[in-house]
Amino acid sequence: MNKDVEAIRTQLLQCLSDGQFHSGEALGHLVGLSRAAISNHVKALRELGLDIFRVTGKGYRLASALTLLDRDAITENLSHPPVADIEVLNIIDSTNTYLKDRLAQVEPGHVCLAEAQTAGRGRQGRQWISPFGASLYVSLCWRFPAGYQSLNGLSLAIGIAVARALKRTGIDDVQLKWPNDVYWQGRKLAGVLIEVEGQMGGACDVVIGLGLNVQMPTEVDGITQPWADLYQALGETVDRNQLSAWVIEALWQVCEAFASNGFAPLLEEWHALDYFRDQPVTLLSGQRQQQGICRGVNAQGALLLEQGGQITPCYGGEISVRGQ
Ligand code: BTN
């Protein structure tokens, strides 16, 4: 999207975010455009997942007020000085792609958040549906001087960071599905995509992307599995700036600790959150399917799969409950 269009849509949204009616004429006046042009911008905003409706004689309004992400509000909610810069973007293809493209320019710890993603990416090449203002779309980059071989268990550690941040909102019953999905009452609340850049034998830069459902539209196309959001879990609207600060702090803290000590110190915390512990599961890696009983994880973050009385560590893939 070109910069002018983005600036216009941002301005319109800032105005509509109060949840009140604004006439097409007033909006046109605000951004210096005709009412017909406003109608086209509103259409484009609806396509991003915003619930904007129009009533003749009154104008446009958002179905409910929306607190937009705000860098200053996020920073004010941090309990420690920021480790690195926090960047708030409006509409972008993917926060992970954005950071991956800028690894040479940003310092470790740099965070970016967006209100909407037009090409949000999930694990295994899947799409991550990213409606405007409905979730947190956060990416963080971190440098691990000990390289690839030191990253075993990182994705599990990130799941713990998310669970810790959620605990601060009052949700203490999330569960983690190996390697790093966050579940609430059997439905997916958040997902993590970790991407690594670097040379074998040297330090590597990692981009950690988190999608956390906050208050999703009532109807959302394209999500193929049962999902939950924080609004369902808490029964009220969450302040996304406060939540972002808690998430960012937890990610910084876990990355720092992980870079020094790896996953082993987090093992017990992970076991307490393990969704599939002692359950019959199917492990899918590529075309291969293995069935067994999930016996937790080891200090390298590998899934421990029991088959015929033997426990084997498994390093890659996805698990599902057997029979599903
Ligand atoms: C999953 O498949 O469960 C992982 C989803 C990760 C989505 C997040 S949203 C922020 C970041 N940017 C992306 O394009 N993906 C991750």
mmCIF file of C-alpha atoms and ligand atoms in Angstrom:
data_model
loop_
_atom_site.group_PDB
_atom_site.id
_atom_site.type_symbol
_atom_site.label_atom_id
_atom_site.label_comp_id
_atom_site.label_asym_id
_atom_site.label_seq_id
_atom_site.Cartn_x
_atom_site.Cartn_y
_atom_site.Cartn_z
ATOM 1 C CA MET A 1 0.000 0.000 0.000
ATOM 2 C CA ASN A 2 1.401 3.438 -0.827
ATOM 3 C CA LYS A 3 2.264 5.812 2.014
ATOM 4 C CA ASP A 4 -0.480 8.344 1.215
ATOM 5 C CA VAL A 5 -3.195 5.713 1.202
ATOM 6 C CA GLU A 6 -1.899 4.282 4.467
ATOM 7 C CA ALA A 7 -1.812 7.756 6.064
ATOM 8 C CA ILE A 8 -5.402 8.453 4.967
ATOM 9 C CA ARG A 9 -6.697 5.120 6.301
ATOM 10 C CA THR A 10 -4.820 5.597 9.567
ATOM 11 C CA GLN A 11 -6.378 9.030 10.013
ATOM 12 C CA LEU A 12 -9.859 7.702 9.240
ATOM 13 C CA LEU A 13 -9.398 4.917 11.733
ATOM 14 C CA GLN A 14 -8.143 7.199 14.436
ATOM 15 C CA CYS A 15 -11.339 9.169 14.005
ATOM 16 C CA LEU A 16 -13.643 6.115 13.861
ATOM 17 C CA SER A 17 -11.935 4.367 16.766
ATOM 18 C CA ASP A 18 -14.192 6.212 19.257
ATOM 19 C CA GLY A 19 -17.097 4.004 18.105
ATOM 20 C CA GLN A 20 -19.253 7.096 17.338
ATOM 21 C CA PHE A 21 -20.935 8.097 14.072
ATOM 22 C CA HIS A 22 -18.977 10.314 11.681
ATOM 23 C CA SER A 23 -20.583 11.606 8.504
ATOM 24 C CA GLY A 24 -18.977 10.920 5.140
ATOM 25 C CA GLU A 25 -18.710 14.662 4.730
ATOM 26 C CA ALA A 26 -16.868 15.151 8.040
ATOM 27 C CA LEU A 27 -14.499 12.269 7.254
ATOM 28 C CA GLY A 28 -13.925 13.712 3.770
ATOM 29 C CA HIS A 29 -13.141 17.076 5.290
ATOM 30 C CA LEU A 30 -10.702 15.471 7.744
ATOM 31 C CA VAL A 31 -8.579 13.869 5.038
ATOM 32 C CA GLY A 32 -9.300 16.293 2.170
ATOM 33 C CA LEU A 33 -11.274 13.863 -0.028
ATOM 34 C CA SER A 34 -14.741 13.501 -1.516
ATOM 35 C CA ARG A 35 -17.469 11.382 0.103
ATOM 36 C CA ALA A 36 -17.159 8.884 -2.760
ATOM 37 C CA ALA A 37 -13.454 8.471 -2.008
ATOM 38 C CA ILE A 38 -14.253 7.970 1.683
ATOM 39 C CA SER A 39 -16.687 5.237 0.752
ATOM 40 C CA ASN A 40 -13.907 3.423 -1.140
ATOM 41 C CA HIS A 41 -11.467 3.707 1.766
ATOM 42 C CA VAL A 42 -14.119 2.397 4.158
ATOM 43 C CA LYS A 43 -14.696 -0.559 1.836
ATOM 44 C CA ALA A 44 -10.981 -1.327 1.900
ATOM 45 C CA LEU A 45 -10.947 -1.086 5.698
ATOM 46 C CA ARG A 46 -13.869 -3.517 5.907
ATOM 47 C CA GLU A 47 -11.886 -5.959 3.795
ATOM 48 C CA LEU A 48 -9.200 -5.859 6.483
ATOM 49 C CA GLY A 49 -11.721 -7.216 8.971
ATOM 50 C CA LEU A 50 -13.012 -3.959 10.465
ATOM 51 C CA ASP A 51 -16.681 -3.941 11.311
ATOM 52 C CA ILE A 52 -17.602 -0.477 9.984
ATOM 53 C CA PHE A 53 -21.223 0.166 9.096
ATOM 54 C CA ARG A 54 -23.114 3.099 7.639
ATOM 55 C CA VAL A 55 -26.508 4.483 8.605
ATOM 56 C CA THR A 56 -28.185 6.942 6.221
ATOM 57 C CA GLY A 57 -28.261 10.420 7.723
ATOM 58 C CA LYS A 58 -25.733 9.555 10.436
ATOM 59 C CA GLY A 59 -22.640 8.318 8.646
ATOM 60 C CA TYR A 60 -20.106 5.649 9.475
ATOM 61 C CA ARG A 61 -19.205 4.012 12.752
ATOM 62 C CA LEU A 62 -17.229 1.082 14.066
ATOM 63 C CA ALA A 63 -19.377 -1.616 15.685
ATOM 64 C CA SER A 64 -17.470 -1.014 18.917
ATOM 65 C CA ALA A 65 -14.801 1.436 20.033
ATOM 66 C CA LEU A 66 -11.251 0.292 19.415
ATOM 67 C CA THR A 67 -8.099 1.297 21.276
ATOM 68 C CA LEU A 68 -5.403 1.473 18.631
ATOM 69 C CA LEU A 69 -1.882 0.295 19.376
ATOM 70 C CA ASP A 70 0.243 3.142 20.575
ATOM 71 C CA ARG A 71 3.998 3.029 21.065
ATOM 72 C CA ASP A 72 4.009 5.482 23.979
ATOM 73 C CA ALA A 73 1.193 3.662 25.769
ATOM 74 C CA ILE A 74 3.041 0.354 25.372
ATOM 75 C CA THR A 75 6.311 1.827 26.651
ATOM 76 C CA GLU A 76 4.572 3.438 29.646
ATOM 77 C CA ASN A 77 3.241 0.009 30.626
ATOM 78 C CA LEU A 78 6.680 -1.623 30.706
ATOM 79 C CA SER A 79 7.967 -2.183 34.230
ATOM 80 C CA HIS A 80 11.627 -2.009 33.128
ATOM 81 C CA PRO A 81 13.405 0.227 30.633
ATOM 82 C CA PRO A 82 13.014 -1.157 27.115
ATOM 83 C CA VAL A 83 15.700 -3.594 25.950
ATOM 84 C CA ALA A 84 15.432 -2.194 22.402
ATOM 85 C CA ASP A 85 13.107 -0.214 20.185
ATOM 86 C CA ILE A 86 9.406 -0.995 19.841
ATOM 87 C CA GLU A 87 7.913 -0.181 16.477
ATOM 88 C CA VAL A 88 4.152 0.059 15.910
ATOM 89 C CA LEU A 89 2.991 -0.383 12.333
ATOM 90 C CA ASN A 90 -0.463 -0.102 10.925
ATOM 91 C CA ILE A 91 -1.075 -2.514 8.037
ATOM 92 C CA ILE A 92 1.707 -4.719 6.792
ATOM 93 C CA ASP A 93 2.169 -8.011 4.949
ATOM 94 C CA SER A 94 3.704 -9.839 7.933
ATOM 95 C CA THR A 95 5.574 -8.585 10.998
ATOM 96 C CA ASN A 96 7.969 -11.561 10.720
ATOM 97 C CA THR A 97 8.747 -10.748 7.084
ATOM 98 C CA TYR A 98 9.202 -7.077 8.004
ATOM 99 C CA LEU A 99 11.795 -7.892 10.679
ATOM 100 C CA LYS A 100 13.539 -10.566 8.601
ATOM 101 C CA ASP A 101 14.054 -7.978 5.873
ATOM 102 C CA ARG A 102 15.595 -5.553 8.376
ATOM 103 C CA LEU A 103 17.788 -7.810 10.482
ATOM 104 C CA ALA A 104 20.909 -5.923 9.406
ATOM 105 C CA GLN A 105 19.475 -2.594 10.554
ATOM 106 C CA VAL A 106 17.769 -3.433 13.854
ATOM 107 C CA GLU A 107 19.337 -4.314 17.181
ATOM 108 C CA PRO A 108 18.615 -7.558 19.039
ATOM 109 C CA GLY A 109 15.460 -7.210 21.087
ATOM 110 C CA HIS A 110 13.777 -4.982 18.476
ATOM 111 C CA VAL A 111 10.025 -5.520 18.454
ATOM 112 C CA CYS A 112 7.440 -4.679 15.849
ATOM 113 C CA LEU A 113 3.680 -4.877 16.142
ATOM 114 C CA ALA A 114 1.001 -4.310 13.524
ATOM 115 C CA GLU A 115 -2.728 -3.673 13.588
ATOM 116 C CA ALA A 116 -3.332 -5.978 10.602
ATOM 117 C CA GLN A 117 -1.374 -8.337 8.378
ATOM 118 C CA THR A 118 -2.285 -8.911 4.742
ATOM 119 C CA ALA A 119 -0.030 -11.979 4.412
ATOM 120 C CA GLY A 120 0.303 -13.264 7.966
ATOM 121 C CA ARG A 121 2.237 -16.541 8.067
ATOM 122 C CA GLY A 122 1.729 -19.559 10.296
ATOM 123 C CA ARG A 123 3.767 -22.725 10.816
ATOM 124 C CA GLN A 124 4.116 -25.332 8.043
ATOM 125 C CA GLY A 125 3.447 -22.702 5.341
ATOM 126 C CA ARG A 126 -0.056 -22.022 6.598
ATOM 127 C CA GLN A 127 -1.736 -18.637 6.475
ATOM 128 C CA TRP A 128 -2.372 -16.670 9.682
ATOM 129 C CA ILE A 129 -5.652 -14.782 9.357
ATOM 130 C CA SER A 130 -4.967 -11.308 10.747
ATOM 131 C CA PRO A 131 -7.999 -9.010 10.928
ATOM 132 C CA PHE A 132 -7.422 -5.390 11.901
ATOM 133 C CA GLY A 133 -7.222 -4.634 15.621
ATOM 134 C CA ALA A 134 -8.527 -8.097 16.561
ATOM 135 C CA SER A 135 -5.323 -9.696 17.827
ATOM 136 C CA LEU A 136 -1.737 -8.995 18.661
ATOM 137 C CA TYR A 137 0.648 -9.544 15.766
ATOM 138 C CA VAL A 138 4.081 -9.189 17.308
ATOM 139 C CA SER A 139 7.572 -10.065 16.129
ATOM 140 C CA LEU A 140 10.809 -9.825 18.053
ATOM 141 C CA CYS A 141 14.344 -10.404 16.896
ATOM 142 C CA TRP A 142 17.044 -11.850 19.119
ATOM 143 C CA ARG A 143 20.650 -12.826 18.552
ATOM 144 C CA PHE A 144 21.940 -16.159 19.855
ATOM 145 C CA PRO A 145 25.764 -16.084 19.816
ATOM 146 C CA ALA A 146 26.009 -19.871 20.265
ATOM 147 C CA GLY A 147 24.216 -20.447 16.944
ATOM 148 C CA TYR A 148 21.735 -22.992 15.668
ATOM 149 C CA GLN A 149 22.814 -25.766 17.984
ATOM 150 C CA SER A 150 21.818 -23.648 21.005
ATOM 151 C CA LEU A 151 18.203 -23.201 19.844
ATOM 152 C CA ASN A 152 16.754 -26.558 20.907
ATOM 153 C CA GLY A 153 13.742 -25.861 23.058
ATOM 154 C CA LEU A 154 13.458 -22.170 22.104
ATOM 155 C CA SER A 155 9.958 -22.562 20.695
ATOM 156 C CA LEU A 156 8.804 -24.212 23.936
ATOM 157 C CA ALA A 157 10.393 -21.409 25.958
ATOM 158 C CA ILE A 158 8.431 -18.858 23.921
ATOM 159 C CA GLY A 159 5.200 -20.709 24.736
ATOM 160 C CA ILE A 160 6.081 -20.251 28.404
ATOM 161 C CA ALA A 161 6.647 -16.514 27.857
ATOM 162 C CA VAL A 162 3.148 -16.232 26.382
ATOM 163 C CA ALA A 163 1.616 -18.192 29.274
ATOM 164 C CA ARG A 164 3.382 -15.881 31.756
ATOM 165 C CA ALA A 165 2.081 -12.762 30.011
ATOM 166 C CA LEU A 166 -1.436 -14.209 29.946
ATOM 167 C CA LYS A 167 -1.251 -14.946 33.647
ATOM 168 C CA ARG A 168 -0.876 -11.206 34.230
ATOM 169 C CA THR A 169 -4.231 -10.659 32.463
ATOM 170 C CA GLY A 170 -5.838 -13.081 34.918
ATOM 171 C CA ILE A 171 -5.881 -16.195 32.695
ATOM 172 C CA ASP A 172 -4.099 -18.983 34.506
ATOM 173 C CA ASP A 173 -5.544 -21.992 32.717
ATOM 174 C CA VAL A 174 -3.831 -21.910 29.328
ATOM 175 C CA GLN A 175 -2.090 -25.041 28.079
ATOM 176 C CA LEU A 176 0.764 -25.547 25.656
ATOM 177 C CA LYS A 177 0.623 -27.937 22.760
ATOM 178 C CA TRP A 178 4.089 -29.050 21.718
ATOM 179 C CA PRO A 179 5.997 -27.379 20.275
ATOM 180 C CA ASN A 180 4.434 -23.962 20.840
ATOM 181 C CA ASP A 181 0.680 -23.544 20.371
ATOM 182 C CA VAL A 182 -1.214 -21.890 23.198
ATOM 183 C CA TYR A 183 -4.608 -23.370 24.005
ATOM 184 C CA TRP A 184 -7.482 -22.294 26.208
ATOM 185 C CA GLN A 185 -10.277 -24.767 26.935
ATOM 186 C CA GLY A 186 -9.239 -26.968 24.026
ATOM 187 C CA ARG A 187 -9.162 -24.159 21.467
ATOM 188 C CA LYS A 188 -6.187 -22.337 19.998
ATOM 189 C CA LEU A 189 -5.577 -18.914 21.527
ATOM 190 C CA ALA A 190 -2.149 -18.121 20.105
ATOM 191 C CA GLY A 191 0.493 -19.455 17.738
ATOM 192 C CA VAL A 192 4.221 -18.873 17.384
ATOM 193 C CA LEU A 193 6.357 -18.847 14.228
ATOM 194 C CA ILE A 194 10.131 -18.878 14.737
ATOM 195 C CA GLU A 195 12.461 -18.172 11.808
ATOM 196 C CA VAL A 196 16.242 -18.429 11.976
ATOM 197 C CA GLU A 197 18.861 -16.633 9.889
ATOM 198 C CA GLY A 198 22.582 -17.308 10.153
ATOM 199 C CA GLN A 199 25.580 -19.352 9.067
ATOM 200 C CA MET A 200 26.396 -22.784 10.449
ATOM 201 C CA GLY A 201 28.993 -22.411 13.175
ATOM 202 C CA GLY A 202 28.293 -18.713 13.810
ATOM 203 C CA ALA A 203 25.826 -16.599 15.773
ATOM 204 C CA CYS A 204 22.282 -16.611 14.482
ATOM 205 C CA ASP A 205 19.469 -14.101 14.422
ATOM 206 C CA VAL A 206 16.031 -15.346 15.223
ATOM 207 C CA VAL A 207 12.703 -13.722 14.435
ATOM 208 C CA ILE A 208 9.996 -14.816 16.835
ATOM 209 C CA GLY A 209 6.449 -14.063 15.700
ATOM 210 C CA LEU A 210 3.402 -14.335 17.914
ATOM 211 C CA GLY A 211 -0.240 -14.132 16.903
ATOM 212 C CA LEU A 212 -2.507 -13.850 19.952
ATOM 213 C CA ASN A 213 -6.281 -13.646 19.446
ATOM 214 C CA VAL A 214 -7.655 -10.738 21.464
ATOM 215 C CA GLN A 215 -11.159 -9.960 20.251
ATOM 216 C CA MET A 216 -11.813 -11.541 16.892
ATOM 217 C CA PRO A 217 -14.751 -10.588 14.655
ATOM 218 C CA THR A 218 -17.758 -12.826 15.296
ATOM 219 C CA GLU A 219 -17.465 -14.247 11.797
ATOM 220 C CA VAL A 220 -14.017 -14.897 10.479
ATOM 221 C CA ASP A 221 -13.295 -16.845 7.316
ATOM 222 C CA GLY A 222 -10.320 -19.060 6.738
ATOM 223 C CA ILE A 223 -9.486 -20.365 10.224
ATOM 224 C CA THR A 224 -9.584 -24.119 9.936
ATOM 225 C CA GLN A 225 -9.417 -25.144 13.586
ATOM 226 C CA PRO A 226 -11.309 -24.314 16.783
ATOM 227 C CA TRP A 227 -10.054 -21.028 18.183
ATOM 228 C CA ALA A 228 -10.553 -18.876 21.266
ATOM 229 C CA ASP A 229 -9.785 -15.252 22.046
ATOM 230 C CA LEU A 230 -9.059 -13.294 25.222
ATOM 231 C CA TYR A 231 -12.493 -11.735 25.169
ATOM 232 C CA GLN A 232 -14.026 -15.205 25.577
ATOM 233 C CA ALA A 233 -11.502 -16.203 28.222
ATOM 234 C CA LEU A 234 -11.847 -13.049 30.332
ATOM 235 C CA GLY A 235 -15.382 -11.927 29.537
ATOM 236 C CA GLU A 236 -14.174 -8.364 28.942
ATOM 237 C CA THR A 237 -12.158 -6.254 26.537
ATOM 238 C CA VAL A 238 -8.419 -6.237 27.123
ATOM 239 C CA ASP A 239 -6.278 -3.134 26.784
ATOM 240 C CA ARG A 240 -4.048 -4.202 23.881
ATOM 241 C CA ASN A 241 -1.334 -1.689 24.800
ATOM 242 C CA GLN A 242 -1.079 -3.059 28.329
ATOM 243 C CA LEU A 243 -1.174 -6.606 26.973
ATOM 244 C CA SER A 244 1.532 -5.813 24.403
ATOM 245 C CA ALA A 245 3.798 -4.509 27.163
ATOM 246 C CA TRP A 246 3.306 -7.706 29.182
ATOM 247 C CA VAL A 247 3.940 -9.897 26.139
ATOM 248 C CA ILE A 248 7.051 -7.968 25.105
ATOM 249 C CA GLU A 249 8.479 -8.043 28.636
ATOM 250 C CA ALA A 250 7.887 -11.764 28.944
ATOM 251 C CA LEU A 251 9.523 -12.402 25.536
ATOM 252 C CA TRP A 252 12.585 -10.284 26.393
ATOM 253 C CA GLN A 253 12.934 -11.999 29.765
ATOM 254 C CA VAL A 254 12.639 -15.516 28.367
ATOM 255 C CA CYS A 255 15.008 -14.838 25.434
ATOM 256 C CA GLU A 256 17.628 -13.406 27.789
ATOM 257 C CA ALA A 257 17.390 -16.378 30.154
ATOM 258 C CA PHE A 258 17.311 -18.875 27.286
ATOM 259 C CA ALA A 259 20.414 -17.386 25.640
ATOM 260 C CA SER A 260 22.339 -17.989 28.913
ATOM 261 C CA ASN A 261 20.853 -21.244 30.190
ATOM 262 C CA GLY A 262 18.854 -22.921 27.424
ATOM 263 C CA PHE A 263 15.557 -24.718 27.995
ATOM 264 C CA ALA A 264 16.470 -27.028 30.907
ATOM 265 C CA PRO A 265 15.576 -24.554 33.722
ATOM 266 C CA LEU A 266 12.112 -24.135 32.146
ATOM 267 C CA LEU A 267 11.329 -27.840 31.906
ATOM 268 C CA GLU A 268 9.141 -28.106 35.015
ATOM 269 C CA GLU A 269 7.191 -24.981 34.117
ATOM 270 C CA TRP A 270 6.520 -26.466 30.676
ATOM 271 C CA HIS A 271 5.370 -29.780 32.127
ATOM 272 C CA ALA A 272 2.857 -27.966 34.320
ATOM 273 C CA LEU A 273 1.356 -26.406 31.169
ATOM 274 C CA ASP A 274 1.577 -29.479 28.891
ATOM 275 C CA TYR A 275 -1.763 -30.095 27.150
ATOM 276 C CA PHE A 276 -1.001 -33.650 25.976
ATOM 277 C CA ARG A 277 0.972 -35.143 28.843
ATOM 278 C CA ASP A 278 0.221 -38.880 29.201
ATOM 279 C CA GLN A 279 -2.308 -38.797 26.369
ATOM 280 C CA PRO A 280 -2.355 -40.991 23.248
ATOM 281 C CA VAL A 281 -1.165 -38.821 20.364
ATOM 282 C CA THR A 282 -0.215 -38.979 16.706
ATOM 283 C CA LEU A 283 3.042 -37.259 15.751
ATOM 284 C CA LEU A 284 3.108 -35.996 12.176
ATOM 285 C CA SER A 285 6.465 -35.176 10.586
ATOM 286 C CA GLY A 286 6.273 -34.744 6.825
ATOM 287 C CA GLN A 287 4.598 -37.869 5.442
ATOM 288 C CA ARG A 288 5.470 -39.873 8.550
ATOM 289 C CA GLN A 289 2.920 -40.622 11.275
ATOM 290 C CA GLN A 290 3.863 -42.131 14.618
ATOM 291 C CA GLN A 291 1.420 -43.111 17.301
ATOM 292 C CA GLY A 292 2.248 -43.317 20.955
ATOM 293 C CA ILE A 293 1.729 -41.855 24.403
ATOM 294 C CA CYS A 294 3.048 -38.352 25.036
ATOM 295 C CA ARG A 295 5.411 -38.426 28.035
ATOM 296 C CA GLY A 296 6.273 -34.742 28.137
ATOM 297 C CA VAL A 297 9.498 -33.239 26.803
ATOM 298 C CA ASN A 298 13.195 -33.502 27.581
ATOM 299 C CA ALA A 299 15.714 -30.763 28.462
ATOM 300 C CA GLN A 300 16.343 -30.132 24.725
ATOM 301 C CA GLY A 301 12.641 -29.550 24.119
ATOM 302 C CA ALA A 302 12.141 -32.842 22.233
ATOM 303 C CA LEU A 303 8.765 -34.536 22.571
ATOM 304 C CA LEU A 304 9.022 -37.837 24.457
ATOM 305 C CA LEU A 305 6.929 -40.419 22.660
ATOM 306 C CA GLU A 306 6.316 -43.800 24.279
ATOM 307 C CA GLN A 307 5.775 -46.710 21.890
ATOM 308 C CA GLY A 308 5.687 -50.316 23.029
ATOM 309 C CA GLY A 309 7.168 -49.376 26.422
ATOM 310 C CA GLN A 310 10.099 -47.470 24.854
ATOM 311 C CA ILE A 311 10.429 -43.702 25.091
ATOM 312 C CA THR A 312 11.990 -41.881 22.112
ATOM 313 C CA PRO A 313 12.797 -38.148 21.868
ATOM 314 C CA CYS A 314 11.257 -36.587 18.719
ATOM 315 C CA TYR A 315 12.563 -33.224 17.517
ATOM 316 C CA GLY A 316 10.220 -32.105 14.732
ATOM 317 C CA GLY A 317 6.608 -32.240 13.646
ATOM 318 C CA GLU A 318 3.187 -31.565 15.038
ATOM 319 C CA ILE A 319 1.037 -33.583 17.383
ATOM 320 C CA SER A 320 -2.647 -34.217 17.496
ATOM 321 C CA VAL A 321 -4.775 -36.300 19.823
ATOM 322 C CA ARG A 322 -4.910 -39.820 18.443
ATOM 323 C CA GLY A 323 -7.967 -40.369 16.308
ATOM 324 C CA GLN A 324 -8.337 -36.683 15.343
HETATM 325 C C1 BTN B 1 1.057 -20.840 13.924
HETATM 326 O O1 BTN B 1 0.896 -21.381 12.817
HETATM 327 O O2 BTN B 1 0.482 -21.262 14.922
HETATM 328 C C2 BTN B 1 1.989 -19.670 14.055
HETATM 329 C C3 BTN B 1 1.292 -18.353 13.838
HETATM 330 C C4 BTN B 1 2.205 -17.152 13.979
HETATM 331 C C5 BTN B 1 1.511 -15.868 13.574
HETATM 332 C C6 BTN B 1 2.338 -14.664 13.886
HETATM 333 S S1 BTN B 1 1.437 -13.161 13.760
HETATM 334 C C7 BTN B 1 2.897 -12.238 13.928
HETATM 335 C C8 BTN B 1 3.947 -12.943 13.099
HETATM 336 N N1 BTN B 1 3.890 -12.554 11.734
HETATM 337 C C9 BTN B 1 3.531 -13.547 10.928
HETATM 338 O O3 BTN B 1 3.396 -13.465 9.688
HETATM 339 N N2 BTN B 1 3.340 -14.662 11.634
HETATM 340 C C10 BTN B 1 3.583 -14.452 13.038
#
